[in-house]
Short mmCIF file of C-alpha atoms in Angstrom, two decimals:
data_model
loop_
_atom_site.label_atom_id
_atom_site.label_comp_id
_atom_site.label_asym_id
_atom_site.label_seq_id
_atom_site.Cartn_x
_atom_site.Cartn_y
_atom_site.Cartn_z
CA MET I 1 -0.72 -30.52 38.49
CA ALA I 2 -2.85 -27.90 36.40
CA GLN I 3 -4.99 -25.93 38.01
CA ARG I 4 -8.77 -25.85 37.69
CA ILE I 5 -10.74 -22.21 37.47
CA GLY I 6 -13.93 -22.55 38.75
CA VAL I 7 -16.31 -20.10 37.05
CA PRO I 8 -19.74 -19.49 39.82
CA ARG I 9 -22.78 -18.15 38.88
CA GLU I 10 -23.52 -14.48 39.92
CA VAL I 11 -25.95 -14.14 43.11
CA PHE I 12 -25.91 -10.32 43.12
CA PRO I 13 -29.44 -9.22 42.48
CA GLY I 14 -30.18 -8.68 38.71
CA GLU I 15 -26.59 -9.43 37.52
CA LYS I 16 -27.13 -11.08 34.30
CA ARG I 17 -22.87 -11.58 33.62
CA VAL I 18 -20.59 -14.58 33.73
CA ALA I 19 -17.08 -14.38 34.35
CA THR I 20 -16.35 -16.27 31.56
CA VAL I 21 -17.85 -17.62 28.10
CA PRO I 22 -16.99 -20.47 25.41
CA GLU I 23 -14.88 -18.89 23.29
CA VAL I 24 -12.37 -17.78 26.27
CA VAL I 25 -12.85 -21.01 27.87
CA THR I 26 -10.95 -22.91 25.36
CA LYS I 27 -8.05 -20.37 25.22
CA LEU I 28 -7.72 -20.74 29.32
CA ILE I 29 -7.48 -24.62 28.43
CA LYS I 30 -4.49 -24.04 26.03
CA LEU I 31 -2.76 -22.27 28.73
CA GLY I 32 -3.57 -25.18 30.99
CA PHE I 33 -6.00 -25.05 33.14
CA SER I 34 -8.99 -27.02 33.59
CA VAL I 35 -12.46 -25.09 33.67
CA ALA I 36 -15.57 -25.85 35.61
CA VAL I 37 -18.61 -23.74 35.40
CA GLU I 38 -21.88 -23.60 37.85
CA CYS I 39 -24.46 -25.13 36.51
CA GLY I 40 -26.64 -22.12 35.01
CA ALA I 41 -23.70 -19.33 35.86
CA GLY I 42 -24.25 -18.38 31.35
CA ASP I 43 -28.17 -18.64 31.41
CA ALA I 44 -28.78 -15.11 31.59
CA ALA I 45 -26.28 -13.89 29.11
CA ASN I 46 -27.52 -16.34 27.00
CA ILE I 47 -24.81 -19.09 27.09
CA SER I 48 -26.17 -22.25 28.17
CA ASN I 49 -24.17 -25.58 29.77
CA ALA I 50 -24.15 -27.75 26.84
CA ASP I 51 -21.78 -24.38 25.23
CA TYR I 52 -19.66 -24.75 27.81
CA GLN I 53 -19.12 -28.11 27.48
CA ALA I 54 -18.77 -28.14 24.04
CA VAL I 55 -15.89 -26.12 24.16
CA GLY I 56 -14.19 -28.70 27.53
CA ALA I 57 -15.63 -26.98 30.46
CA SER I 58 -17.08 -29.15 33.24
CA ILE I 59 -20.44 -28.70 34.62
CA ILE I 60 -20.58 -28.32 38.51
CA PRO I 61 -24.37 -28.44 39.83
CA ASP I 62 -23.62 -27.38 43.43
CA ALA I 63 -22.32 -24.05 44.20
CA ALA I 64 -20.37 -25.63 47.28
CA GLU I 65 -19.17 -27.83 44.92
CA LEU I 66 -17.73 -25.74 42.94
CA TRP I 67 -16.07 -22.92 45.13
CA ALA I 68 -14.41 -26.18 47.05
CA THR I 69 -12.73 -28.24 44.32
CA SER I 70 -11.64 -24.73 42.02
CA ASP I 71 -8.07 -23.39 42.68
CA ILE I 72 -8.90 -20.25 41.34
CA VAL I 73 -12.67 -18.60 41.43
CA PHE I 74 -13.48 -16.06 38.09
CA LYS I 75 -15.87 -13.93 39.21
CA VAL I 76 -17.88 -10.70 38.00
CA ARG I 77 -18.88 -9.37 41.44
CA ALA I 78 -17.24 -9.00 45.43
CA PRO I 79 -18.37 -11.76 47.09
CA THR I 80 -20.79 -12.06 49.58
CA VAL I 81 -20.29 -13.33 52.82
CA GLY I 82 -21.71 -16.35 52.19
CA GLU I 83 -19.37 -16.78 49.00
CA VAL I 84 -16.12 -15.85 51.10
CA GLY I 85 -17.10 -18.92 53.34
CA LEU I 86 -16.83 -21.41 50.30
CA LEU I 87 -13.83 -20.21 49.09
CA ARG I 88 -11.31 -22.90 50.32
CA ALA I 89 -8.41 -21.82 52.40
CA GLY I 90 -5.50 -20.60 50.66
CA GLY I 91 -7.21 -20.44 47.05
CA THR I 92 -7.39 -17.75 44.97
CA LEU I 93 -10.17 -15.23 44.08
CA ILE I 94 -9.97 -12.81 40.88
CA SER I 95 -12.85 -10.32 40.51
CA PHE I 96 -14.25 -7.01 41.36
CA ILE I 97 -13.13 -6.12 44.88
CA TRP I 98 -13.11 -2.28 45.95
CA PRO I 99 -11.59 -2.62 48.40
CA ALA I 100 -11.40 0.78 49.80
CA GLN I 101 -15.41 0.14 50.01
CA ASN I 102 -15.46 -2.91 51.30
CA PRO I 103 -12.85 -3.04 54.68
CA GLU I 104 -15.06 -5.93 56.01
CA LEU I 105 -15.23 -7.92 53.05
CA MET I 106 -11.10 -7.69 52.76
CA GLN I 107 -10.80 -9.13 56.51
CA LEU I 108 -12.90 -12.06 55.78
CA LEU I 109 -10.63 -12.81 52.59
CA THR I 110 -7.66 -12.56 55.00
CA ALA I 111 -9.07 -14.90 57.14
CA LYS I 112 -9.53 -17.64 54.68
CA ASN I 113 -5.31 -17.38 53.82
CA ALA I 114 -6.76 -16.00 50.13
CA THR I 115 -4.42 -15.04 47.36
CA VAL I 116 -7.39 -11.93 45.98
CA LEU I 117 -6.46 -9.85 43.12
CA ALA I 118 -9.03 -7.15 42.41
CA ILE I 119 -9.49 -6.49 38.79
CA ASP I 120 -10.53 -2.88 39.88
CA ALA I 121 -7.30 -2.34 41.60
CA LEU I 122 -5.12 -2.63 38.20
CA PRO I 123 -2.54 0.40 37.55
CA ARG I 124 -3.67 1.84 34.52
CA THR I 125 -0.94 4.26 33.48
CA LEU I 126 0.81 1.09 32.72
CA SER I 127 0.48 0.85 29.48
CA ARG I 128 0.99 -3.20 29.05
CA ALA I 129 -2.04 -3.15 31.49
CA GLN I 130 -4.64 -2.29 29.32
CA LYS I 131 -5.64 -5.40 27.97
CA MET I 132 -6.19 -6.38 31.39
CA ASP I 133 -8.70 -3.74 31.96
CA ALA I 134 -11.95 -4.34 32.78
CA LEU I 135 -13.00 -1.23 34.42
CA THR I 136 -12.35 0.40 30.83
CA SER I 137 -13.96 -2.78 29.19
CA GLN I 138 -17.19 -2.52 31.40
CA ALA I 139 -17.39 1.81 31.08
CA GLY I 140 -17.36 1.26 27.55
CA VAL I 141 -20.71 -0.91 27.22
CA ALA I 142 -22.31 1.12 29.95
CA GLY I 143 -21.92 4.05 28.30
CA TYR I 144 -23.38 2.78 24.96
CA ARG I 145 -26.44 1.42 27.13
CA ALA I 146 -26.90 4.73 28.70
CA VAL I 147 -27.58 6.43 25.49
CA VAL I 148 -30.05 3.64 24.32
CA GLU I 149 -31.95 3.96 27.91
CA ALA I 150 -32.28 7.81 27.07
CA ALA I 151 -33.45 7.57 23.68
CA ASN I 152 -36.02 4.90 24.82
CA ALA I 153 -37.08 7.46 27.51
CA PHE I 154 -36.69 10.35 25.20
CA GLY I 155 -40.11 11.21 23.22
CA ARG I 156 -38.00 12.19 20.12
CA PHE I 157 -35.88 11.05 17.24
CA PHE I 158 -32.09 11.70 18.27
CA SER I 159 -31.27 13.19 14.54
CA GLY I 160 -33.26 15.89 13.01
CA GLN I 161 -35.19 14.98 10.09
CA ILE I 162 -37.63 16.96 7.85
CA THR I 163 -40.43 14.90 6.70
CA ALA I 164 -43.56 15.71 4.61
CA ALA I 165 -45.72 15.95 8.04
CA GLY I 166 -43.05 18.45 9.56
CA LYS I 167 -39.61 19.18 10.50
CA VAL I 168 -38.14 17.78 13.59
CA PRO I 169 -35.23 19.14 15.78
CA PRO I 170 -32.07 17.07 16.76
CA ALA I 171 -32.03 16.34 20.38
CA LYS I 172 -29.63 18.24 22.37
CA VAL I 173 -27.65 16.07 24.68
CA PHE I 174 -25.10 17.13 27.55
CA ILE I 175 -22.63 14.58 28.73
CA ALA I 176 -21.39 15.63 32.34
CA GLY I 177 -17.91 13.78 32.42
CA ALA I 178 -15.81 12.39 29.42
CA GLY I 179 -13.96 9.42 31.52
CA VAL I 180 -14.16 5.95 29.36
CA ALA I 181 -18.15 5.60 29.68
CA GLY I 182 -18.63 9.51 28.74
CA LEU I 183 -16.76 8.94 25.37
CA ALA I 184 -18.46 5.97 24.74
CA ALA I 185 -21.95 7.33 25.47
CA ILE I 186 -20.47 10.38 22.99
CA GLY I 187 -20.00 8.98 20.31
CA THR I 188 -23.09 6.84 20.34
CA ALA I 189 -25.39 10.22 20.74
CA ALA I 190 -23.48 11.71 17.60
CA SER I 191 -23.68 8.73 15.66
CA LEU I 192 -27.84 8.77 16.24
CA GLY I 193 -27.22 12.62 14.99
CA ALA I 194 -27.97 14.18 18.03
CA ILE I 195 -26.54 17.53 19.13
CA VAL I 196 -23.73 16.98 21.54
CA ARG I 197 -22.20 18.67 24.25
CA ALA I 198 -19.61 17.42 27.51
CA ASN I 199 -17.89 18.94 29.92
CA ASP I 200 -14.52 17.35 32.23
CA THR I 201 -12.85 18.46 34.92
CA ARG I 202 -9.48 17.57 32.75
CA ALA I 203 -8.86 19.81 29.99
CA GLU I 204 -7.13 16.83 28.17
CA VAL I 205 -10.06 15.41 27.04
CA ALA I 206 -11.26 17.96 24.81
CA ASP I 207 -9.94 16.84 22.01
CA GLN I 208 -11.46 13.30 22.31
CA VAL I 209 -14.65 15.12 23.07
CA VAL I 210 -14.14 16.77 19.88
CA SER I 211 -13.11 13.62 17.56
CA LEU I 212 -16.46 12.10 18.28
CA GLY I 213 -18.02 14.43 16.92
CA GLY I 214 -18.98 16.15 20.18
CA GLU I 215 -18.48 19.88 21.48
CA PHE I 216 -16.48 20.41 24.51
CA VAL I 217 -18.33 22.82 27.08
CA LYS I 218 -15.36 24.50 29.30
CA VAL I 219 -15.75 25.69 32.88
CA ASP I 220 -15.00 29.66 33.19
CA TYR I 221 -12.51 28.76 35.53
CA GLU I 222 -8.90 27.58 35.39
CA GLU I 223 -8.13 24.70 37.58
CA GLU I 224 -6.74 21.65 36.94
CA GLY I 225 -8.83 18.70 37.20
CA SER I 226 -6.89 15.45 36.37
CA GLY I 227 -6.38 13.16 39.68
CA GLY I 228 -4.14 10.65 38.16
CA GLY I 229 -4.54 7.04 37.03
CA GLY I 230 -6.88 8.28 34.44
CA TYR I 231 -9.53 9.68 36.93
CA ALA I 232 -10.74 12.88 38.11
CA LYS I 233 -9.93 14.78 41.41
CA VAL I 234 -12.34 16.72 43.86
CA MET I 235 -12.15 20.21 42.74
CA SER I 236 -12.10 23.80 44.65
CA GLU I 237 -15.55 25.31 46.09
CA GLY I 238 -14.61 27.96 43.29
CA PHE I 239 -14.43 25.23 40.47
CA GLN I 240 -17.89 23.60 41.66
CA LYS I 241 -20.04 26.82 41.66
CA ALA I 242 -18.47 27.44 38.26
CA GLN I 243 -19.35 24.36 36.99
CA ARG I 244 -22.76 24.38 38.76
CA ASP I 245 -23.41 27.70 36.75
CA MET I 246 -22.60 26.08 33.66
CA TYR I 247 -24.52 22.73 34.36
CA ALA I 248 -27.85 25.16 35.28
CA LYS I 249 -27.21 27.03 31.95
CA GLN I 250 -27.12 23.32 30.05
CA ALA I 251 -29.99 22.09 32.11
CA LYS I 252 -32.43 24.56 30.21
CA GLU I 253 -31.26 24.11 26.89
CA VAL I 254 -30.42 20.60 26.69
CA ASP I 255 -33.18 17.74 26.16
CA ILE I 256 -30.87 15.01 27.80
CA ILE I 257 -28.59 14.77 30.70
CA ILE I 258 -26.12 11.92 30.74
CA THR I 259 -23.92 12.06 34.32
CA THR I 260 -20.83 9.26 34.76
CA ALA I 261 -18.73 11.45 37.18
CA LEU I 262 -17.13 9.26 39.87
CA ILE I 263 -14.58 9.53 42.37
CA PRO I 264 -12.34 6.08 43.63
CA GLY I 265 -13.37 5.88 47.10
CA LYS I 266 -15.80 8.73 47.56
CA PRO I 267 -19.39 9.25 47.18
CA ALA I 268 -20.97 10.16 43.58
CA PRO I 269 -20.80 14.34 43.39
CA LYS I 270 -23.87 15.65 43.18
CA LEU I 271 -23.68 17.61 40.17
CA ILE I 272 -27.62 18.32 38.89
CA THR I 273 -29.85 19.92 41.63
CA ALA I 274 -33.30 19.45 42.15
CA GLU I 275 -33.51 23.10 40.52
CA MET I 276 -32.05 22.55 37.66
CA VAL I 277 -34.54 19.40 37.00
CA ARG I 278 -37.33 21.40 37.71
CA SER I 279 -35.99 23.81 34.99
CA MET I 280 -35.70 21.26 32.27
CA LYS I 281 -37.64 21.22 29.36
CA PRO I 282 -41.25 18.86 30.14
CA GLY I 283 -40.23 15.67 28.65
CA SER I 284 -36.47 15.58 28.92
CA VAL I 285 -34.18 12.66 30.24
CA ILE I 286 -31.40 12.28 32.70
CA VAL I 287 -29.26 9.03 32.80
CA ASP I 288 -27.54 8.87 35.95
CA MET I 289 -24.82 6.59 35.61
CA ALA I 290 -23.17 7.03 38.62
CA ALA I 291 -26.86 5.82 40.86
CA GLU I 292 -24.88 2.48 42.65
CA GLN I 293 -22.73 5.32 44.06
CA GLY I 294 -25.18 7.36 45.29
CA GLY I 295 -26.04 9.55 41.89
CA ASN I 296 -24.99 12.72 40.26
CA CYS I 297 -28.18 13.91 40.85
CA GLU I 298 -29.81 15.19 43.95
CA LEU I 299 -33.50 13.03 42.93
CA THR I 300 -31.73 10.14 41.61
CA GLU I 301 -33.57 7.07 42.86
CA PRO I 302 -30.89 3.91 42.79
CA GLY I 303 -32.17 1.07 40.68
CA GLN I 304 -35.29 2.85 39.25
CA SER I 305 -36.69 5.29 36.46
CA VAL I 306 -38.68 7.98 38.33
CA VAL I 307 -40.35 10.99 36.86
CA LYS I 308 -40.02 14.04 38.56
CA HIS I 309 -40.95 17.55 36.96
CA GLY I 310 -41.65 16.33 33.93
CA VAL I 311 -38.21 14.74 33.38
CA THR I 312 -37.58 11.25 33.41
CA ILE I 313 -34.60 10.12 35.82
CA VAL I 314 -33.11 6.55 35.21
CA GLY I 315 -31.18 5.56 37.60
CA TYR I 316 -30.37 2.04 36.88
CA THR I 317 -27.77 0.51 38.56
CA ASP I 318 -27.41 -2.66 35.41
CA LEU I 319 -26.44 -0.80 32.66
CA VAL I 320 -23.77 -3.28 31.95
CA SER I 321 -25.55 -6.10 32.67
CA ARG I 322 -28.03 -5.26 30.46
CA LEU I 323 -25.87 -6.19 27.73
CA ALA I 324 -25.21 -9.61 29.56
CA MET I 325 -23.39 -11.15 26.51
CA GLN I 326 -21.29 -8.28 24.91
CA SER I 327 -20.26 -7.76 28.60
CA SER I 328 -18.96 -10.77 29.78
CA THR I 329 -17.17 -11.47 26.56
CA LEU I 330 -15.52 -8.23 26.92
CA TYR I 331 -14.58 -9.13 30.94
CA ALA I 332 -14.20 -12.79 30.12
CA THR I 333 -11.11 -11.51 27.83
CA ASN I 334 -9.49 -9.12 30.32
CA LEU I 335 -9.42 -11.67 32.80
CA PHE I 336 -7.42 -14.58 30.11
CA ARG I 337 -5.29 -11.53 29.66
CA LEU I 338 -4.50 -11.47 33.58
CA ALA I 339 -4.38 -15.44 33.53
CA GLU I 340 -1.73 -15.31 30.16
CA GLU I 341 0.34 -12.76 32.67
CA LEU I 342 -0.11 -15.23 35.73
CA CYS I 343 0.67 -18.41 33.99
CA LYS I 344 3.75 -17.47 31.41
CA THR I 345 4.82 -21.43 31.10
CA LYS I 346 1.49 -22.63 30.10
CA ASP I 347 1.33 -24.92 32.12
CA GLY I 348 -1.75 -24.32 34.37
CA ILE I 349 -0.24 -23.19 37.40
CA ILE I 350 -0.51 -19.53 38.35
CA ASP I 351 2.56 -17.72 39.50
CA VAL I 352 1.46 -13.92 41.68
CA ASN I 353 4.69 -12.43 40.98
CA MET I 354 4.70 -9.29 43.02
CA GLU I 355 7.98 -7.64 41.58
CA ASP I 356 5.57 -7.42 38.45
CA ASP I 357 4.19 -3.54 38.95
CA ALA I 358 0.62 -4.83 37.32
CA ILE I 359 0.10 -7.84 39.14
CA ARG I 360 1.56 -6.20 42.26
CA GLY I 361 -1.24 -3.40 41.78
CA LEU I 362 -4.27 -6.10 41.42
CA THR I 363 -3.21 -8.14 44.36
CA VAL I 364 -4.81 -7.03 47.74
CA THR I 365 -4.34 -10.14 49.65
CA LYS I 366 -1.83 -12.37 49.46
CA GLY I 367 -1.05 -15.49 51.92
CA GLY I 368 -3.32 -14.14 54.51
CA THR I 369 -1.65 -10.65 54.34
CA ILE I 370 -3.56 -7.25 53.13
CA THR I 371 -1.12 -6.25 50.60
CA TRP I 372 -3.82 -3.15 49.60
CA PRO I 373 -2.95 -0.39 48.61
CA ALA I 374 -0.01 -1.18 46.47
CA PRO I 375 3.10 1.20 46.40
CA ALA I 376 3.31 3.25 43.01
CA PRO I 377 4.65 1.78 40.15
CA LYS I 378 8.72 2.19 39.67
CA VAL I 379 8.97 4.52 37.12
CA ALA I 380 12.60 3.81 34.87
CA ALA I 381 14.72 7.36 34.84
CA ALA I 382 15.41 9.00 31.66
CA PRO I 383 18.70 8.73 30.68
CA PRO I 384 20.40 11.81 31.19
CA THR I 385 20.40 14.20 27.67
CA ALA I 386 23.91 15.54 26.56
CA ALA I 387 23.64 19.28 25.58
CA LYS I 388 24.32 19.47 22.03
CA PRO I 389 26.90 21.59 20.70
CA ALA I 390 25.85 24.97 19.30
CA ALA I 391 27.88 24.23 15.92
CA ALA I 392 25.91 21.02 15.34
CA VAL I 393 22.96 22.64 16.37
CA ALA I 394 23.38 25.51 13.41
CA LYS I 395 24.37 22.72 10.92
CA LYS I 396 20.96 20.31 11.60
CA GLY I 397 18.38 21.07 8.99
CA HIS I 398 20.52 20.76 5.50
CA GLY I 399 19.06 17.95 5.02
CA HIS I 400 15.91 16.59 3.32
CA GLY I 401 12.85 16.91 6.08
CA GLU I 402 14.89 18.66 8.12
CA ALA I 403 14.11 22.61 9.39
CA SER I 404 17.08 25.05 8.17
CA ALA I 405 18.00 28.18 9.61
CA PRO I 406 16.91 31.41 7.03
CA MET I 407 19.81 32.05 5.03
CA ALA I 408 21.34 35.76 6.04
CA GLY I 409 20.43 38.59 3.44
CA SER I 410 23.96 39.22 2.30
CA LYS I 411 24.30 35.53 1.23
CA LEU I 412 20.46 35.12 -0.35
CA ALA I 413 21.96 38.23 -2.23
CA ILE I 414 24.62 36.49 -3.75
CA VAL I 415 23.29 33.51 -4.30
CA PHE I 416 20.29 35.26 -6.69
CA GLY I 417 23.54 37.11 -8.38
CA VAL I 418 25.43 34.23 -9.43
CA ALA I 419 21.89 32.29 -10.62
CA ALA I 420 21.10 35.62 -12.83
CA GLY I 421 24.63 35.62 -14.05
CA LEU I 422 24.78 32.20 -14.99
CA PHE I 423 21.51 32.56 -16.44
CA TRP I 424 22.47 35.02 -18.57
CA LEU I 425 25.69 33.48 -19.95
CA ILE I 426 23.27 30.71 -20.97
CA GLY I 427 20.88 32.99 -22.58
CA ALA I 428 23.50 34.66 -24.51
CA ASN I 429 24.96 31.53 -26.38
CA ALA I 430 22.37 29.04 -26.63
CA PRO I 431 19.98 28.48 -29.20
CA LYS I 432 16.61 30.28 -29.13
CA GLU I 433 14.72 27.04 -28.88
CA PHE I 434 16.87 25.93 -26.18
CA MET I 435 16.25 29.34 -24.19
CA SER I 436 12.44 28.75 -23.88
CA HIS I 437 12.64 25.10 -22.33
CA PHE I 438 15.08 26.24 -20.26
CA THR I 439 12.88 28.67 -18.88
CA VAL I 440 9.93 26.24 -18.42
CA PHE I 441 12.28 23.80 -16.90
CA VAL I 442 13.87 26.49 -14.69
CA LEU I 443 10.31 27.46 -13.51
CA ALA I 444 9.34 23.77 -12.72
CA CYS I 445 11.99 23.11 -10.48
CA PHE I 446 11.12 26.23 -8.49
CA VAL I 447 7.41 25.66 -8.15
CA GLY I 448 7.86 21.88 -7.85
CA TYR I 449 10.14 22.81 -5.08
CA MET I 450 7.65 25.18 -3.33
CA VAL I 451 4.62 22.84 -3.77
CA VAL I 452 6.28 19.44 -3.22
CA TRP I 453 9.56 19.71 -1.88
CA ASN I 454 9.34 22.22 0.60
CA VAL I 455 5.99 20.86 2.38
CA LYS I 456 6.54 19.16 5.98
CA PRO I 457 7.21 15.74 6.50
CA ALA I 458 4.35 15.37 8.06
CA LEU I 459 2.24 16.19 5.76
CA HIS I 460 3.41 12.98 3.55
CA THR I 461 6.19 10.68 3.01
CA PRO I 462 9.52 11.33 0.71
CA LEU I 463 7.87 8.71 -1.40
CA MET I 464 4.89 10.64 -2.11
CA SER I 465 7.23 13.75 -2.57
CA VAL I 466 9.30 12.12 -5.22
CA THR I 467 6.41 10.44 -7.36
CA ASN I 468 4.55 13.47 -7.65
CA ALA I 469 7.08 15.46 -8.65
CA ILE I 470 8.34 13.04 -11.72
CA SER I 471 4.51 12.39 -12.33
CA SER I 472 4.20 16.43 -12.79
CA ILE I 473 7.15 16.48 -14.64
CA ILE I 474 6.23 13.66 -17.26
CA ALA I 475 2.16 14.85 -17.48
CA ILE I 476 3.75 18.70 -18.46
CA GLY I 477 6.27 16.92 -20.81
CA ALA I 478 4.03 14.81 -22.23
CA LEU I 479 0.83 17.79 -22.67
CA VAL I 480 3.86 20.01 -24.92
CA GLN I 481 4.70 17.37 -26.98
CA ILE I 482 1.00 16.18 -28.34
CA SER I 483 0.83 20.19 -28.20
CA PRO I 484 0.09 22.16 -31.61
CA ILE I 485 3.22 23.88 -31.37
CA ALA I 486 4.76 21.14 -31.19
CA ASN I 487 2.88 19.11 -34.11
CA ALA I 488 3.81 22.50 -36.21
CA MET I 489 7.50 21.75 -36.32
CA ASP I 490 9.11 20.04 -38.98
CA ARG I 491 9.88 16.71 -37.95
CA PRO I 492 8.72 13.67 -37.57
CA ASN I 493 6.38 13.43 -34.21
CA SER I 494 3.33 10.74 -34.12
CA LEU I 495 5.15 8.41 -32.59
CA ILE I 496 6.50 11.10 -29.83
CA THR I 497 2.64 11.92 -29.70
CA TRP I 498 1.69 8.34 -29.13
CA VAL I 499 4.46 8.00 -26.75
CA ALA I 500 3.24 11.41 -24.56
CA ALA I 501 -0.33 10.36 -24.76
CA ALA I 502 0.61 7.18 -23.47
CA GLY I 503 2.49 9.04 -20.54
CA ILE I 504 -0.24 11.11 -20.00
CA VAL I 505 -2.71 8.59 -19.59
CA LEU I 506 -0.27 6.51 -16.98
CA THR I 507 0.13 9.40 -15.06
CA ALA I 508 -3.62 10.32 -14.70
CA ILE I 509 -3.62 7.21 -13.14
CA ASN I 510 -1.01 7.16 -10.85
CA MET I 511 -1.57 11.01 -9.57
CA PHE I 512 -5.47 10.37 -9.41
CA GLY I 513 -5.48 7.29 -7.36
CA GLY I 514 -2.87 9.07 -5.28
CA PHE I 515 -5.65 11.52 -4.47
CA ALA I 516 -8.68 8.64 -4.00
CA VAL I 517 -5.80 7.06 -1.87
CA THR I 518 -5.33 10.30 0.25
CA GLN I 519 -9.17 10.86 0.48
CA ARG I 520 -10.25 7.50 2.00
CA MET I 521 -7.29 8.16 4.35
CA LEU I 522 -8.58 11.86 5.71
CA ALA I 523 -11.99 10.14 5.47
CA MET I 524 -10.97 7.69 8.35
CA PHE I 525 -10.23 10.07 10.90
CA ARG I 526 -13.59 12.28 9.63
CA LYS I 527 -17.25 11.37 11.63
#
């Protein structure tokens, strides 16, 4: 018999998200599940009971009834003690759990003999797990909203403007931490016209910062900051001192600071000191995205927006919830992708396969046993690479698109000598008119090779190389045919002239069309 998925109303104060949305309910039903939603669960996200009913979901008026009759429960926030008491024995719960921070909750869930999949425990290093990565989807929403809150608290435009009333300088924004939330904030602030700077302990994100229109500010201290799984690690005291010096300098220069630094299982690191806040310009803004874990700023008050030393410090803990419809839709999609992995037979019955690295990583309790933390995902061993014979390496590169070894000086001299001899032999016996055309042909071949065939394959495809070469030859030949010299020759040329003119027109369309397409492709990679 198909299992029922229950979606209760979130009881955490200020939480507006809901674990599924109508368009995802339709997809869950196609997987074979039945779906029940607590009455009013989507109200805060502007989703009515009628919206759910229209796509086939049942509306349950009472939370206790929903929990008791649901085989699987989809939630956003970790359940409260009261909600754990409502969970049916042996049931399945899928939500954020944060097992490292909630050991008591883990014990309560184990006592209920529950199978719990913590969406925050997903192994993010697995490429196939990206579609289920709710941490990433929610962090992207939070980064966007952080910039919106900063713009609301800031007293000027983000973009610089010149008006009849005077010149408005662009806002300067510094973002501490370039993870998913930080990158979303960088892109949003840059799109609003601000001058954006960012820093992260992981040097590999520098290119991503630049690609989004920001400037990567490097700490003057060499140390690798990647902690694995896409997270940062705790840095050494020497690095932290150099980092504080850099933050102090940025605090004096910028108008807005957005902090995103978090380390799993640990309190948020203090990056912005009270002294740095005092050094900021009056009217500046700090948005502390780590406020729920204690905050990156010493003066942050979680859940509040306060003004201290003339600086507005925004410590909201519900940034994602402030875009409830968007974040709910993304989260619901993540849970649906997980449901697909759990129900590959599409019969409405889940199978928690502990041999699957992604599912094993998510599963924190199963059948009354704590299974967290999961072992590291298995990595397939790379097949041994056979050593290539030296002769084979030397021969490689004679084909098109491969790098070839430089020719020895003696061989190069011989080649040029033979070519010069052949050129003299042809010139001594060929007609005068032929030599002029032959000279142009040789030069065209040389120039064509240097500007087309000698270009690295990464810059264009072989097809583009061939078509560009042919187009160039046609254009040059046609121009020669309609030139005054050609028209002065004693032969009928009107037909040839018109054919040449048509060739120039068609070739021009091909060449300039190619340039236009190339320009559009390059524009995709620009800001």
